[in-house]
Structure formats: C-alpha cells, structure tokens
PDB file of C-alpha atoms in Angstrom:
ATOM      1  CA  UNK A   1       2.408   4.697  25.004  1.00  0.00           C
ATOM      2  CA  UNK A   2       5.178   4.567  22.625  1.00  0.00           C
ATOM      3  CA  UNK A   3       5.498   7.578  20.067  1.00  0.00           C
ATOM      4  CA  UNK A   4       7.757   8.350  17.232  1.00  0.00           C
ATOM      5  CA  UNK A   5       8.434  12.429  16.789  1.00  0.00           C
ATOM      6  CA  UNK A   6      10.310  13.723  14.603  1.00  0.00           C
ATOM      7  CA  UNK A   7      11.349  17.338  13.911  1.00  0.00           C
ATOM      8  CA  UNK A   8      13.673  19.184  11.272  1.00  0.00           C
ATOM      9  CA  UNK A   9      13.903  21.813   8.366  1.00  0.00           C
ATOM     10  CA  UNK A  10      11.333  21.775   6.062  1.00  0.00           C
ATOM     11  CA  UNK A  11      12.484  23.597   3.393  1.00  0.00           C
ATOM     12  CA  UNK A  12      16.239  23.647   2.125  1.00  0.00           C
ATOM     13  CA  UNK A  13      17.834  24.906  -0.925  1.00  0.00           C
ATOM     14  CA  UNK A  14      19.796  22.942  -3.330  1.00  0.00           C
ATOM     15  CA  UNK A  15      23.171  21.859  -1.989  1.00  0.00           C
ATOM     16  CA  UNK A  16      22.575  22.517   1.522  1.00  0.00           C
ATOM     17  CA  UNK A  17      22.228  19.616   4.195  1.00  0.00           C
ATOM     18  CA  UNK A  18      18.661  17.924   5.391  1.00  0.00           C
ATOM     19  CA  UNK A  19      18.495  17.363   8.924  1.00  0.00           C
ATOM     20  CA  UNK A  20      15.920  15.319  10.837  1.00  0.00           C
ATOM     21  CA  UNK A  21      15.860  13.749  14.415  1.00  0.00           C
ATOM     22  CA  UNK A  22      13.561  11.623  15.963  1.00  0.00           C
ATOM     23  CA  UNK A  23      12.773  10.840  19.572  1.00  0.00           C
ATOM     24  CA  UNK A  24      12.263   7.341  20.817  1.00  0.00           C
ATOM     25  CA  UNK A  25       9.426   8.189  23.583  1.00  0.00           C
ATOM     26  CA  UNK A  26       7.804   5.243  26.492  1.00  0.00           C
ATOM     27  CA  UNK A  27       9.683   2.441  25.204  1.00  0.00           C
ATOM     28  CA  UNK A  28      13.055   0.942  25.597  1.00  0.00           C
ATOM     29  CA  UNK A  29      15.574   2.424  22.920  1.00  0.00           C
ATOM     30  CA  UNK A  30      18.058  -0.665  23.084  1.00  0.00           C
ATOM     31  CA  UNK A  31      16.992  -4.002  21.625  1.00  0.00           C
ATOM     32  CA  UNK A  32      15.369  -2.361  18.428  1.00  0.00           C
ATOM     33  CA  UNK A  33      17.231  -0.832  15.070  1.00  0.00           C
ATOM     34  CA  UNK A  34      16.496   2.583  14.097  1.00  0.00           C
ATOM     35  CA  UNK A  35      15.575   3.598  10.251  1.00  0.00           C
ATOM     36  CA  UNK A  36      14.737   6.372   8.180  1.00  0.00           C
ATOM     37  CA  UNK A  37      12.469   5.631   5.287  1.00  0.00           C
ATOM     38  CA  UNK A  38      11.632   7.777   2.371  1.00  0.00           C
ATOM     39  CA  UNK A  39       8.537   8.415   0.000  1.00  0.00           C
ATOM     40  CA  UNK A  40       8.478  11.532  -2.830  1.00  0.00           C
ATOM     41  CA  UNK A  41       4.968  12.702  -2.990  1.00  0.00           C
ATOM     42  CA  UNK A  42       2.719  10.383  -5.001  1.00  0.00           C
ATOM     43  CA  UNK A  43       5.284   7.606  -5.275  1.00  0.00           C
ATOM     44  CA  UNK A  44       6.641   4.413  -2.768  1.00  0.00           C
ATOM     45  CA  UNK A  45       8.530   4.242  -0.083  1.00  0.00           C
ATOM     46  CA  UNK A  46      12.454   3.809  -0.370  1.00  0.00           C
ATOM     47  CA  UNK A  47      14.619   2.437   2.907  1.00  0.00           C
ATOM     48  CA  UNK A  48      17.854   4.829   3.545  1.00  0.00           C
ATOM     49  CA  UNK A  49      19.023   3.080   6.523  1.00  0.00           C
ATOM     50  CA  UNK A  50      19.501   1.971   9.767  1.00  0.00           C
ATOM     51  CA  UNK A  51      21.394   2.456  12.944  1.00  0.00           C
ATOM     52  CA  UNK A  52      21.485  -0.086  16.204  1.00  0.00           C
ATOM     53  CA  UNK A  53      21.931   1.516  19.773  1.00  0.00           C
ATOM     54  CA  UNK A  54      25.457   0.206  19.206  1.00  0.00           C
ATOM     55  CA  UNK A  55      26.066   2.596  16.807  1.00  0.00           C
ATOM     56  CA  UNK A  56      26.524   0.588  13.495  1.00  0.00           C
ATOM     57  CA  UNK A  57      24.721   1.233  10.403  1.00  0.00           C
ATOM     58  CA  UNK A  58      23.582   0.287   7.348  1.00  0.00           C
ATOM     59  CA  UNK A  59      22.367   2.590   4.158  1.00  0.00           C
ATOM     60  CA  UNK A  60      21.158   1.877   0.830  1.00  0.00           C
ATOM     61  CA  UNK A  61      24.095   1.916  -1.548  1.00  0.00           C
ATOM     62  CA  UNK A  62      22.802   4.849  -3.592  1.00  0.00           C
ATOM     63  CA  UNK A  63      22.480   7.340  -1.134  1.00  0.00           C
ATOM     64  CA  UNK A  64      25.633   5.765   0.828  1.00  0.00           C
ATOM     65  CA  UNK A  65      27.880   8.977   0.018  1.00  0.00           C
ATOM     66  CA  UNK A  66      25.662  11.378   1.224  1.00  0.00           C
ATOM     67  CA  UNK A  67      23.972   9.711   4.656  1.00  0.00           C
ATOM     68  CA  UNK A  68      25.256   9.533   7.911  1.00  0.00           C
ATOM     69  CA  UNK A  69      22.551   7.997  10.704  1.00  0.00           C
ATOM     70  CA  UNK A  70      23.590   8.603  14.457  1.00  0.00           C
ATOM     71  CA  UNK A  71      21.937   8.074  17.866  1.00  0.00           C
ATOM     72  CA  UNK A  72      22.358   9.608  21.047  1.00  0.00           C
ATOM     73  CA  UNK A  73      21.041   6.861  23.389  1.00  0.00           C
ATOM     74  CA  UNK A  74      21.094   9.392  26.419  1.00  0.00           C
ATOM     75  CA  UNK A  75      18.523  11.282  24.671  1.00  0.00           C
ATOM     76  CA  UNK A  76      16.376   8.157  23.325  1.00  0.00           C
ATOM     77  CA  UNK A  77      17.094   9.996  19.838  1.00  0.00           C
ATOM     78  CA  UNK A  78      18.551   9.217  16.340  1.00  0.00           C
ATOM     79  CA  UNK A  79      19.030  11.655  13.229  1.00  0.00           C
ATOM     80  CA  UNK A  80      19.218  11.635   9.596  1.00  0.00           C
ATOM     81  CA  UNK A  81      21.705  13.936   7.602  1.00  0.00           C
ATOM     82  CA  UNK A  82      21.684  14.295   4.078  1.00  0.00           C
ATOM     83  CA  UNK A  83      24.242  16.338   2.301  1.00  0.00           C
ATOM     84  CA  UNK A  84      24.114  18.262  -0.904  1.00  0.00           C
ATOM     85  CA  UNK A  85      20.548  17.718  -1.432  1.00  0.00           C
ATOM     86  CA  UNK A  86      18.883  18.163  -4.746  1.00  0.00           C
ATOM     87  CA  UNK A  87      15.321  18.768  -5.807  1.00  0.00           C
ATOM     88  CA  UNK A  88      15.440  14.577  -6.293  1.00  0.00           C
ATOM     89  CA  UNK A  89      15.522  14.562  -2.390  1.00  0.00           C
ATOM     90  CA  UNK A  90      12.451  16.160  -1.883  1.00  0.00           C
ATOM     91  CA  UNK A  91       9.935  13.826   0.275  1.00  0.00           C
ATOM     92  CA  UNK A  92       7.810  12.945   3.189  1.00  0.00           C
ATOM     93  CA  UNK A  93      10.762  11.597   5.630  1.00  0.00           C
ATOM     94  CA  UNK A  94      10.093   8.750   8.015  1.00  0.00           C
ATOM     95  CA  UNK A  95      11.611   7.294  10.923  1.00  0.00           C
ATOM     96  CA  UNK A  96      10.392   3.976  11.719  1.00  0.00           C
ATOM     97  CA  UNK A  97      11.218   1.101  14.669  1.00  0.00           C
ATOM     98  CA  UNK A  98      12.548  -1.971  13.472  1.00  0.00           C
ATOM     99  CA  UNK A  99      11.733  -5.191  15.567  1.00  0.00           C
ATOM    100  CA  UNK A 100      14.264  -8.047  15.138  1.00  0.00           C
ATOM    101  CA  UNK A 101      12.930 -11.506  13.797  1.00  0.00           C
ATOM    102  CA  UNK A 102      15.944 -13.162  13.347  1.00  0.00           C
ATOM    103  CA  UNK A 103      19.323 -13.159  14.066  1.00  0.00           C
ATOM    104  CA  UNK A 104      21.534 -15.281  12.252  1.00  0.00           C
ATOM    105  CA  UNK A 105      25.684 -15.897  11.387  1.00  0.00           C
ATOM    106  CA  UNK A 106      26.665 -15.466   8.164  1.00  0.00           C
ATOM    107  CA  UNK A 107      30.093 -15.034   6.802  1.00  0.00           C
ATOM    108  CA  UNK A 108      32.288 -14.299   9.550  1.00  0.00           C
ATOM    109  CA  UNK A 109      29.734 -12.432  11.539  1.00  0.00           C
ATOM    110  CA  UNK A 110      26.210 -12.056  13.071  1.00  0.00           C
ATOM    111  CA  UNK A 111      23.674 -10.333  10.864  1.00  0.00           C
ATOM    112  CA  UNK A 112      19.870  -9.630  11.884  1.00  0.00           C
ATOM    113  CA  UNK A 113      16.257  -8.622   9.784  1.00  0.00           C
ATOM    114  CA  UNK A 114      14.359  -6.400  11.571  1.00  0.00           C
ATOM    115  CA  UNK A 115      10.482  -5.215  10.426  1.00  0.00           C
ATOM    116  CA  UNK A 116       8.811  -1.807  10.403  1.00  0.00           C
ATOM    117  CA  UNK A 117       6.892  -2.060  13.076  1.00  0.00           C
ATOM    118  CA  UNK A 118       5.759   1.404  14.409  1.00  0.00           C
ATOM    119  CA  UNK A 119       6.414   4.672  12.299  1.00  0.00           C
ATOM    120  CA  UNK A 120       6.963   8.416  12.798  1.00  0.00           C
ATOM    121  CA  UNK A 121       4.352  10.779  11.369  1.00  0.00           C
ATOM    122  CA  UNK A 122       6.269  11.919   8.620  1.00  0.00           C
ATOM    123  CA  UNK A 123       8.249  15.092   8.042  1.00  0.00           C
ATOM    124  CA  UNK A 124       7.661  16.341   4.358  1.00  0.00           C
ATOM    125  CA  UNK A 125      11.159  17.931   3.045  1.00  0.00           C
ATOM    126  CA  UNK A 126      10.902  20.148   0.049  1.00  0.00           C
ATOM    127  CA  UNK A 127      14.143  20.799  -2.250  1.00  0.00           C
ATOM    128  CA  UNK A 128      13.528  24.330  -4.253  1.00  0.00           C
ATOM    129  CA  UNK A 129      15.817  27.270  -5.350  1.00  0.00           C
TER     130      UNK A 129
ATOM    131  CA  UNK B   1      18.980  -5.195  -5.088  1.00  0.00           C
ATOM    132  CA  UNK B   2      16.313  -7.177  -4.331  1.00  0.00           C
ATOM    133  CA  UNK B   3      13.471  -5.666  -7.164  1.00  0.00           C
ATOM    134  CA  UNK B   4       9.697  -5.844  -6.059  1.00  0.00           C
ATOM    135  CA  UNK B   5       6.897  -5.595  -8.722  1.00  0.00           C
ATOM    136  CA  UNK B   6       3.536  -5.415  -7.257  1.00  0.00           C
ATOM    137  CA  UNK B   7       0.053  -6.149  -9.391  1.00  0.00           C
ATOM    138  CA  UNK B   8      -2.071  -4.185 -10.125  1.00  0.00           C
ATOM    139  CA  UNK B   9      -1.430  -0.857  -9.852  1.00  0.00           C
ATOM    140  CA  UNK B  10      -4.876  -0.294  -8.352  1.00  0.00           C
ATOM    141  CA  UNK B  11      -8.477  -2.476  -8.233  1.00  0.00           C
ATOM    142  CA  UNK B  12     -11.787  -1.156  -6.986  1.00  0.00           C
ATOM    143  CA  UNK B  13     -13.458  -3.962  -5.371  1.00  0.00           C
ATOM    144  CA  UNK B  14     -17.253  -3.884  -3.716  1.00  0.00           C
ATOM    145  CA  UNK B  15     -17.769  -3.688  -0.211  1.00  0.00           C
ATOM    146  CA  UNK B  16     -17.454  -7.352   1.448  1.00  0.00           C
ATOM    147  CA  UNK B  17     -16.469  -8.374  -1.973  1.00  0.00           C
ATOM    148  CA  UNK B  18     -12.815 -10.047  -1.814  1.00  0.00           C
ATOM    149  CA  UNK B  19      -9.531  -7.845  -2.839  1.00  0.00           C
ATOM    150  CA  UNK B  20      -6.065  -9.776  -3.886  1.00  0.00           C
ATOM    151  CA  UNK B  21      -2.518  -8.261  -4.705  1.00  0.00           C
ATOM    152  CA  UNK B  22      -0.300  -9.617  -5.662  1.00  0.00           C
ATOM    153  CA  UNK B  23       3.840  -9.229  -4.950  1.00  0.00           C
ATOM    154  CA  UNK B  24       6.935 -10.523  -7.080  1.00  0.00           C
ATOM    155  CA  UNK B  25      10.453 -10.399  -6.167  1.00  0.00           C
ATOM    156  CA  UNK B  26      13.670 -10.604  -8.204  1.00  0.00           C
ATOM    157  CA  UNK B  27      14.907 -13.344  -6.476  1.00  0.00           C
ATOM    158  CA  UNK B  28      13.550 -15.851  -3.389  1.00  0.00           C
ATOM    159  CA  UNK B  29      13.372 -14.312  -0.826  1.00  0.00           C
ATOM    160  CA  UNK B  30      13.009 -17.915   0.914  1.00  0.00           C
ATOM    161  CA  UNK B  31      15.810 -18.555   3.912  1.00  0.00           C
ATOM    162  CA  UNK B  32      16.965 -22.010   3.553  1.00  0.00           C
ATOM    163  CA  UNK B  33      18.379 -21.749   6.741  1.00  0.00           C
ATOM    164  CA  UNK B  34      14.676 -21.597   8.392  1.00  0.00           C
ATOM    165  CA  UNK B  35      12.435 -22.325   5.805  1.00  0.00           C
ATOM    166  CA  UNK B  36      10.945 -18.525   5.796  1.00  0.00           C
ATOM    167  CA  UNK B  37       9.625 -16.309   3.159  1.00  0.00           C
ATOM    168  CA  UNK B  38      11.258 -12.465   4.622  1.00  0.00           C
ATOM    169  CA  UNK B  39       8.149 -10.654   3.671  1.00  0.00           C
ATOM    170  CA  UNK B  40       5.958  -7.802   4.578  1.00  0.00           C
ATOM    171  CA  UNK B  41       2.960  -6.142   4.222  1.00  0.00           C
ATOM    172  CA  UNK B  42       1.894  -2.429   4.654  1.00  0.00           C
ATOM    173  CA  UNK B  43      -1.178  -0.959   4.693  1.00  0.00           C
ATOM    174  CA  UNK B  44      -0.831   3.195   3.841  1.00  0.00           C
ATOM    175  CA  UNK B  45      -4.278   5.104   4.338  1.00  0.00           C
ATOM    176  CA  UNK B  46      -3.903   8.719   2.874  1.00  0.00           C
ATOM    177  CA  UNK B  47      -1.544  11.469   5.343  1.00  0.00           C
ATOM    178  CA  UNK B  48      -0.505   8.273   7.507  1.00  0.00           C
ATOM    179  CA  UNK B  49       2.656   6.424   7.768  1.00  0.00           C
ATOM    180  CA  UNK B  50       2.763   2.906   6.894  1.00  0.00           C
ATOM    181  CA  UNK B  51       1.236   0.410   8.779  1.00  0.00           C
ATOM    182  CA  UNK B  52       2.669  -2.811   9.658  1.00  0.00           C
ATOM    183  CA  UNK B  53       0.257  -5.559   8.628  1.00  0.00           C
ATOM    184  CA  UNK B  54       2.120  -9.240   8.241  1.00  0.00           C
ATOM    185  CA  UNK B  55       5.560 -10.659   8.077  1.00  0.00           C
ATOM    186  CA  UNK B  56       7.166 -13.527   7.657  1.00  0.00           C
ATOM    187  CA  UNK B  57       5.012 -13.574   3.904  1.00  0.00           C
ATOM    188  CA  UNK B  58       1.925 -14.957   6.180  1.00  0.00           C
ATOM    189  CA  UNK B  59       2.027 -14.048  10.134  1.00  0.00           C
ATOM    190  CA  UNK B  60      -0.070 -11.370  11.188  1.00  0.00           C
ATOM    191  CA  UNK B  61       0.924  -8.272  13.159  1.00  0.00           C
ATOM    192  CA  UNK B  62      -1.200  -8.465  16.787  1.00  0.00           C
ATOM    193  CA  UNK B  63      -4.483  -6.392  16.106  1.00  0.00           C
ATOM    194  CA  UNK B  64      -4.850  -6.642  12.615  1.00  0.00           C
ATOM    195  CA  UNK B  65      -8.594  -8.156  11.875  1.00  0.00           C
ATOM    196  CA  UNK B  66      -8.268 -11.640  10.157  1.00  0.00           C
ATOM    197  CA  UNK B  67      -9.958 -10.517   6.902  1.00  0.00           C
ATOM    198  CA  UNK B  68      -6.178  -9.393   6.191  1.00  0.00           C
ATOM    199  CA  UNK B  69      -4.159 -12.655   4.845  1.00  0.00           C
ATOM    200  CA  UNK B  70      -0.523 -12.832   3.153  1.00  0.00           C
ATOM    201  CA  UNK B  71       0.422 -16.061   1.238  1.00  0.00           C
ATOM    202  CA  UNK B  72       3.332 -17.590  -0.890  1.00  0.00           C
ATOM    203  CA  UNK B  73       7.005 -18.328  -0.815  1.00  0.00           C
ATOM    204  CA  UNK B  74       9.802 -17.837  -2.995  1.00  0.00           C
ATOM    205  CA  UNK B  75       9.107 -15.434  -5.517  1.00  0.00           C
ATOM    206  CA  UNK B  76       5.544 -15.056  -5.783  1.00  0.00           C
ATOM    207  CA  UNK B  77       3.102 -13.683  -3.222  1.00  0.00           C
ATOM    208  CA  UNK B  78      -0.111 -12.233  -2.320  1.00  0.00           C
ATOM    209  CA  UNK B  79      -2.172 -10.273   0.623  1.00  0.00           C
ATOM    210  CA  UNK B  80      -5.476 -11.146   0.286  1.00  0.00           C
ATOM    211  CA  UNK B  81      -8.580  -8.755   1.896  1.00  0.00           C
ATOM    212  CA  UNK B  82     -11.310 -11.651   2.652  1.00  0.00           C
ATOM    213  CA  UNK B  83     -14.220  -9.041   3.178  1.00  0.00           C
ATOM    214  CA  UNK B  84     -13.222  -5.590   1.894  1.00  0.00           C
ATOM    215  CA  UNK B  85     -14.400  -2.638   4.570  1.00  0.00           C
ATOM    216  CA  UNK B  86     -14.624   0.772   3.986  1.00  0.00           C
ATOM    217  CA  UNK B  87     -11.461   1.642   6.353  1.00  0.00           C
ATOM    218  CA  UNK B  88      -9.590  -0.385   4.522  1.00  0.00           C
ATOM    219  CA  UNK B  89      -9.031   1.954   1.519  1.00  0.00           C
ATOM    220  CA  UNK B  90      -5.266   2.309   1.177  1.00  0.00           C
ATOM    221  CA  UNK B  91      -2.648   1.597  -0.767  1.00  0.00           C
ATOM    222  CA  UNK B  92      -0.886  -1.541  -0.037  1.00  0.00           C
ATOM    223  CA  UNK B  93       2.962  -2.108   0.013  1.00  0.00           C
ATOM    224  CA  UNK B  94       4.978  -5.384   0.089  1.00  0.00           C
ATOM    225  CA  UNK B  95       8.773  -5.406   1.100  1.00  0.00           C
ATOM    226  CA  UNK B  96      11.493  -7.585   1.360  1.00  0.00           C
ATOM    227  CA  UNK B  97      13.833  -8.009   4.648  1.00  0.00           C
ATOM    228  CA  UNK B  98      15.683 -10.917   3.077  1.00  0.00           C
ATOM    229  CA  UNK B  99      19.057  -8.880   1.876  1.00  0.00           C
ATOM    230  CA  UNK B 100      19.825  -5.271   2.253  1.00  0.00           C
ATOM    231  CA  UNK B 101      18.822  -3.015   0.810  1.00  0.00           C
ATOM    232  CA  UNK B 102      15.454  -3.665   2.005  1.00  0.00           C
ATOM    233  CA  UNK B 103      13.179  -2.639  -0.928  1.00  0.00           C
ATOM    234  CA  UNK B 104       9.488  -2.106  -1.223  1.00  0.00           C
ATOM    235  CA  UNK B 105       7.144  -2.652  -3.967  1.00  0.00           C
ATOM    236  CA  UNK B 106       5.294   0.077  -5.966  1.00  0.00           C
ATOM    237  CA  UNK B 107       2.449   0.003  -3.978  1.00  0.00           C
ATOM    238  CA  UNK B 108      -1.478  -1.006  -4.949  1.00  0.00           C
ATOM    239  CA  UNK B 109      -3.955   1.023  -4.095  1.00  0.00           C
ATOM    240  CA  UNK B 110      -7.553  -0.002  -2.987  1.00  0.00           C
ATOM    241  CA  UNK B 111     -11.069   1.753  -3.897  1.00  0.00           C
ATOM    242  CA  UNK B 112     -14.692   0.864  -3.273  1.00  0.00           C
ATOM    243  CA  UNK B 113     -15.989   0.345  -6.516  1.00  0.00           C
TER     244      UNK B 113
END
C-alpha cells in the first residue's frame, strides 16, 4: 500500500534551518514529481515546490532564496530545507505525490502539470524564541 | 501568480440538501493547446491532509462518490455536493496547475446546518 512518512524537527528557533524528509514507501519513486506543500494553522495551503527523480526543481518564487528540495532515489526519499526561518514559517508541512497529466513543449523545452494526488500526514513546524 | 478567490468563506447546508462553491482565478486557466481547464479540487476534513477530489476542472479522482461534481472553464468554476453527507464536512480547496506557482484558493468550509 503506498504511504507517505515524513519525519523532522519540530521545533526550531528563529534563524536556524527546518529540515523535513519524506519516504516514498510500496510504490515506484520514478515517473511521479515530489512536493512539499505548506499550511499555517487556521489558514490555506501554499505550494513550495517540487523535485523530479531527475533531480530538477521548481519553488515558488518567494521562498526561492531560502529552499533547496533534494531526493535520494536509493532511499525512495526527498527532503525539504528551509533556511533562516522566522516565526512566518511556522506550519503543518506536507509532502505530497504529484501524478503527471500532461506533458507538453513549450519554449525551447518540455514542461509537465502534475496533481496532488496522495499526501503525507503532515509534520507541524513551530518557529518560537 | 496565478490568484484564486474562492466563495464563500463557509455555508451550512442541510443534510441531502445541495452545497455549491464556487472558484475564480486571475486569469484562464484554459490550455488552448488541449482545450482543458488545469483545475483541482480538495477536500480537507479536520487533522487530515488534503484529499484529492477532481481535476481537469470536472474529472473525478477514482473512488470519490458521484455526489462530488466540478464544473466551468476559464475563469469561473464550481464543485458542487449533489446530496450533502455528514462525512463530508470539510473545508474545500480549489487550485490551479496551469502555470507555476501552483496556487490554491482560500478554502470553503462546509457545516450541517
């Protein structure tokens, strides 16, 4: 059955760096894009970015300077860093599977759109001095 | 960036009684290049992770009961709840996969009135 897990520090202090990793278990890891999604308590959900098993990513511009998204593909994991973390970062972290729907060239190169389409449980972060 | 507005923030709505929210984008998020709407919907029940209910603005994820509909194209769109059920208290998010970043709406949540 496939599964989502994801594990990391709960609790960091301003400045310091958030670290999360999630394991890909009883499914294939290639042929699906990796994400991390975000939600402060009470409020939506917010998309930080993506990795394929490839290696390339994609982040939301305004968390660009602070994100890096890997993957180890030998361990069927990927992992979120977030650097210099204020009490603005604070949030339930997701990592979620996304399934491709379409695949497409555009502009000198191939691009894809991929949907949520199984999640992680959640890993809530909290940001305090 | 892609901006989603969703309407309303929240409706209570009697049991079997019909539920509609509604979902507005910035700009279409209608491919001319196939002719589809890149839209989803996600259903959130409280201390659970989303839950992927249709894409493609109107296609339904396998296993999700047929009560659950999404409609529209362009800018406009809406997931309707034919029959509302007591497990399907939630709140309800629409996003966009058309451009990057991919951006969700506020969210609507659902109550048994």
């Amino acid at each position: 059955q496939f599964q989502l897990q994801q594990w990391g520090a709960g609790l960091l202090k301003p400045s310091e760096t958030l670290s999360l990793t999630c394991g890909v278990f009883g499914a294939s890891f290639s042929g699906y894009y990796w994400n991390w999604i975000r939600q402060p308590p009470g409020k939506g959900l917010e998309w930080i970015g993506e990795i394929d098993p490839s290696g390339s990513t994609d982040y939301t511009p305004s968390l660009k300077s602070r994100v890096t998204i890997s993957v180890d593909t030998s361990k069927n994991q990927f992992s979120l860093r977030l650097s210099s973390v204020t009490a603005a970062d604070t949030a339930v972290y997701y990592c979620a599977r996304g399934r491709r729907v379409a695949y497409y060239y555009d502009n000198g190169g191939y691009r894809h759109r991929a949907i949520f389409d199984f999640w992680g449980q959640g890993a809530l972060v909290t940001v305090s001095s | 960036d892609i901006v989603m507005t969703q309407s309303p923030d929240s409706l209570a709505v009697s049991l079997g009684e019909r539920a509609t929210i509604n979902c507005k984008s910035s700009q279409s998020v209608l491919s001319s290049s196939n002719n589809r709407n890149y839209l989803t919907w996600y259903q959130q029940k409280p201390g659970q992770p989303p839950k992927l209910l249709i894409y493609w603005a109107s296609t339904r994820e396998s296993g999700v009961p047929d009560r659950f509909s999404g409609s529209g194209s362009g800018t406009d769109f809406t997931l309707t709840i034919s029959s509302l059920q007591a497990e399907d208290v939630a709140v309800y998010y629409c996003q966009q996969y058309y451009s990057t970043p991919l951006t969700f709406g506020g969210g609507t949540k659902v109550e048994i009135k």
